[in-house]
Amino acid sequence: MFDNVKAVIFDLDGTLVDSMWMWRDIDIEFLGKYGIELPENLQSEIEGMSFSETAVYFKNRFKLTQSLEAIKEEWNQMAWDKYMTSVPLKEGTLELLRFLKDNNIKAGIATSNSRELVELVIEKHKVNGYFHSIRTSCEVEKGKPSPDIYQLVAKDLEMAAKDCLVFEDVIQGIMAGKNAGMKVCAVYDSYSSDVTDKKQELADYYIESFKELFN
């Protein structure tokens, strides 16, 4: 899988850390404050959106009166303790990061999450030294499945798309990597287990866990 790969770009939630379950809980709690029940199609509607795009979507769909910044700040506060106490690295993450470093393969993060939360995660797990670029979709024009975020990280890493391998756990993210012209390895996550077949179809590779790469 790593033949001719000079850089690896990771999604964060559901790929490097086991956190997708948490965001559904936050959406339920957040909307519940306004007497709104979580719509069944919400998760599929917002998948791949940047943190900022998601705030716009919520404000418009649920007719919220607070500012976009206030919505995002509330989400950051609601997620903070969960990331600190209840969100582990996915199995095999440290082994993979060490392998990349030992083999002089650059690594970056391309996440739809907020800057505050991605920095919290990498500092908590003490993995910031492994990454040469950390970018959020709020820094580009469009979130996933647009290729913008992956193109930006590749530019930071000074790498051509053909030399990059992407790890992603959701369909919109896999499409973003492919739209950027990169090889993509889909990663199993329980949150998206119902679309595993589609993920395998779209991606170049598929793994249940990073540990498979070292067996």
XYZ file of C-alpha atoms in Angstrom:
215
model
C 0.000 0.000 0.000
C 2.872 2.376 0.747
C 4.796 1.784 -2.483
C 5.567 5.171 -4.087
C 3.764 6.988 -1.240
C 5.597 10.096 -0.074
C 2.850 11.578 2.129
C -0.141 10.300 4.094
C -3.103 12.535 4.881
C -5.557 11.540 7.592
C -9.088 12.517 8.353
C -9.513 12.917 12.129
C -12.905 11.809 13.472
C -13.639 8.142 12.863
C -10.210 7.668 11.278
C -7.537 8.628 13.809
C -9.872 8.800 16.805
C -13.048 6.948 17.765
C -15.398 9.920 18.071
C -18.230 9.701 15.541
C -20.654 8.297 18.124
C -20.099 11.411 20.221
C -21.301 13.875 17.600
C -24.696 12.219 17.290
C -25.069 12.553 21.069
C -24.106 16.231 20.872
C -26.612 16.892 18.077
C -29.384 15.268 20.131
C -28.473 17.290 23.233
C -28.000 20.554 21.325
C -31.292 20.363 19.429
C -33.087 19.126 22.531
C -32.375 22.472 24.209
C -34.641 24.039 21.602
C -37.314 21.372 21.765
C -36.231 19.865 18.440
C -35.991 16.115 17.898
C -32.999 14.843 15.935
C -34.115 14.311 12.295
C -33.268 10.840 11.012
C -31.543 12.228 7.916
C -29.414 14.813 9.735
C -26.171 12.841 9.899
C -26.201 12.031 6.181
C -27.090 15.645 5.326
C -24.124 17.155 7.179
C -21.523 14.446 6.492
C -18.359 16.026 5.125
C -19.411 19.609 5.864
C -16.899 21.842 7.593
C -17.581 22.989 11.144
C -18.622 26.372 9.739
C -20.805 24.909 6.975
C -22.553 22.735 9.561
C -23.293 25.776 11.725
C -24.851 27.541 8.713
C -26.923 24.434 7.971
C -28.191 24.198 11.569
C -28.981 27.904 11.763
C -31.016 27.807 8.540
C -32.703 24.421 8.926
C -33.696 24.839 12.571
C -34.205 28.631 12.435
C -31.772 29.305 15.280
C -31.453 32.906 16.433
C -27.891 32.881 17.798
C -24.870 33.813 15.677
C -22.806 31.246 13.812
C -19.888 31.913 16.150
C -22.102 31.289 19.175
C -23.303 27.976 17.719
C -19.743 26.820 17.044
C -18.571 27.913 20.491
C -21.376 25.925 22.114
C -20.417 22.822 20.123
C -16.761 23.243 21.122
C -17.748 23.470 24.780
C -20.054 20.453 24.554
C -17.378 18.346 22.847
C -14.399 19.429 24.953
C -14.846 17.097 27.945
C -15.763 14.157 25.714
C -12.567 14.533 23.693
C -10.596 14.866 26.918
C -12.052 11.813 28.661
C -13.928 9.507 26.279
C -12.328 9.607 22.812
C -9.409 7.205 22.271
C -7.043 6.889 19.339
C -8.148 4.197 16.903
C -6.319 0.889 17.259
C -2.906 0.916 15.595
C -2.723 4.691 15.132
C 0.542 5.160 17.044
C 2.204 2.247 15.253
C 1.278 3.754 11.886
C 2.473 7.240 12.819
C 5.802 5.825 14.017
C 6.139 3.792 10.824
C 5.600 6.901 8.682
C 8.131 8.896 10.666
C 10.724 6.098 10.550
C 10.291 5.852 6.770
C 10.423 9.604 6.119
C 6.833 9.700 4.872
C 5.249 13.046 5.682
C 1.892 13.089 7.492
C -0.932 15.619 7.605
C -4.465 15.967 8.943
C -7.416 17.181 6.858
C -10.422 17.465 9.159
C -13.950 18.859 9.047
C -13.738 19.540 12.780
C -12.861 22.832 14.463
C -9.290 24.053 14.941
C -9.807 24.127 18.711
C -10.865 20.488 18.905
C -8.275 19.043 16.534
C -5.526 20.787 18.506
C -6.991 19.443 21.741
C -6.963 15.888 20.346
C -3.386 15.891 19.078
C -2.048 17.514 22.246
C -3.973 15.164 24.549
C -2.638 12.103 22.740
C 0.823 13.657 22.326
C 0.959 13.059 18.568
C 1.470 16.624 17.316
C 5.117 15.897 16.526
C 4.117 13.449 13.817
C 2.256 15.914 11.596
C 3.729 18.385 9.112
C 0.358 20.012 8.347
C -2.952 20.215 10.211
C -5.796 21.894 8.371
C -9.542 22.229 8.856
C -12.216 22.535 6.175
C -13.063 25.970 7.594
C -9.825 27.135 5.904
C -11.018 26.261 2.392
C -13.948 27.254 0.207
C -15.860 23.973 0.358
C -15.900 20.982 2.693
C -15.783 17.349 1.659
C -16.514 15.809 -0.891
C -14.814 18.767 -2.588
C -11.070 18.144 -2.849
C -10.113 21.535 -1.391
C -8.954 20.406 2.056
C -6.797 17.571 0.698
C -5.292 19.832 -1.943
C -4.407 22.378 0.744
C -2.654 19.822 2.956
C -0.774 18.389 -0.041
C 0.385 21.915 -0.873
C 1.636 22.351 2.712
C 3.496 19.053 2.425
C 4.870 20.094 -0.991
C 3.586 16.867 -2.506
C 1.845 16.018 -5.769
C -1.549 14.327 -5.460
C -0.202 11.127 -7.050
C 2.302 10.788 -4.200
C -0.336 11.052 -1.437
C -2.343 8.346 0.320
C -5.504 9.332 2.206
C -7.106 7.494 5.138
C -10.838 8.196 5.522
C -13.840 6.626 7.276
C -16.903 8.184 5.571
C -18.116 8.318 1.991
C -17.897 12.109 1.591
C -14.303 12.036 2.807
C -13.350 9.143 0.531
C -14.818 11.084 -2.392
C -12.836 14.185 -1.369
C -9.583 12.245 -1.494
C -10.448 10.675 -4.836
C -11.560 14.049 -6.230
C -8.139 15.389 -5.245
C -6.522 12.699 -7.412
C -5.116 10.738 -4.466
C -5.146 7.075 -3.515
C -7.601 6.446 -0.680
C -7.760 3.743 1.970
C -11.173 3.442 3.628
C -11.106 2.687 7.352
C -13.779 0.765 9.247
C -15.789 2.732 11.787
C -18.911 1.467 13.553
C -20.693 4.749 12.793
C -20.555 4.071 9.036
C -20.682 0.260 9.159
C -23.976 0.249 7.240
C -22.224 1.626 4.132
C -19.072 -0.493 4.298
C -19.745 -1.995 0.858
C -20.020 1.471 -0.691
C -16.819 2.584 1.043
C -14.962 -0.447 -0.333
C -16.328 0.258 -3.800
C -15.162 3.889 -3.796
C -11.756 3.464 -2.172
C -8.558 1.928 -3.510
C -8.000 -0.030 -0.305
C -10.015 -0.991 2.775
C -8.915 -1.933 6.282
C -10.768 -2.831 9.465
C -7.921 -1.452 11.615
C -4.512 0.148 11.190
C -3.100 -2.962 12.915
C -3.726 -4.890 9.688
C -0.941 -2.882 8.069
C 1.624 -4.462 10.375
C 0.534 -8.103 10.478
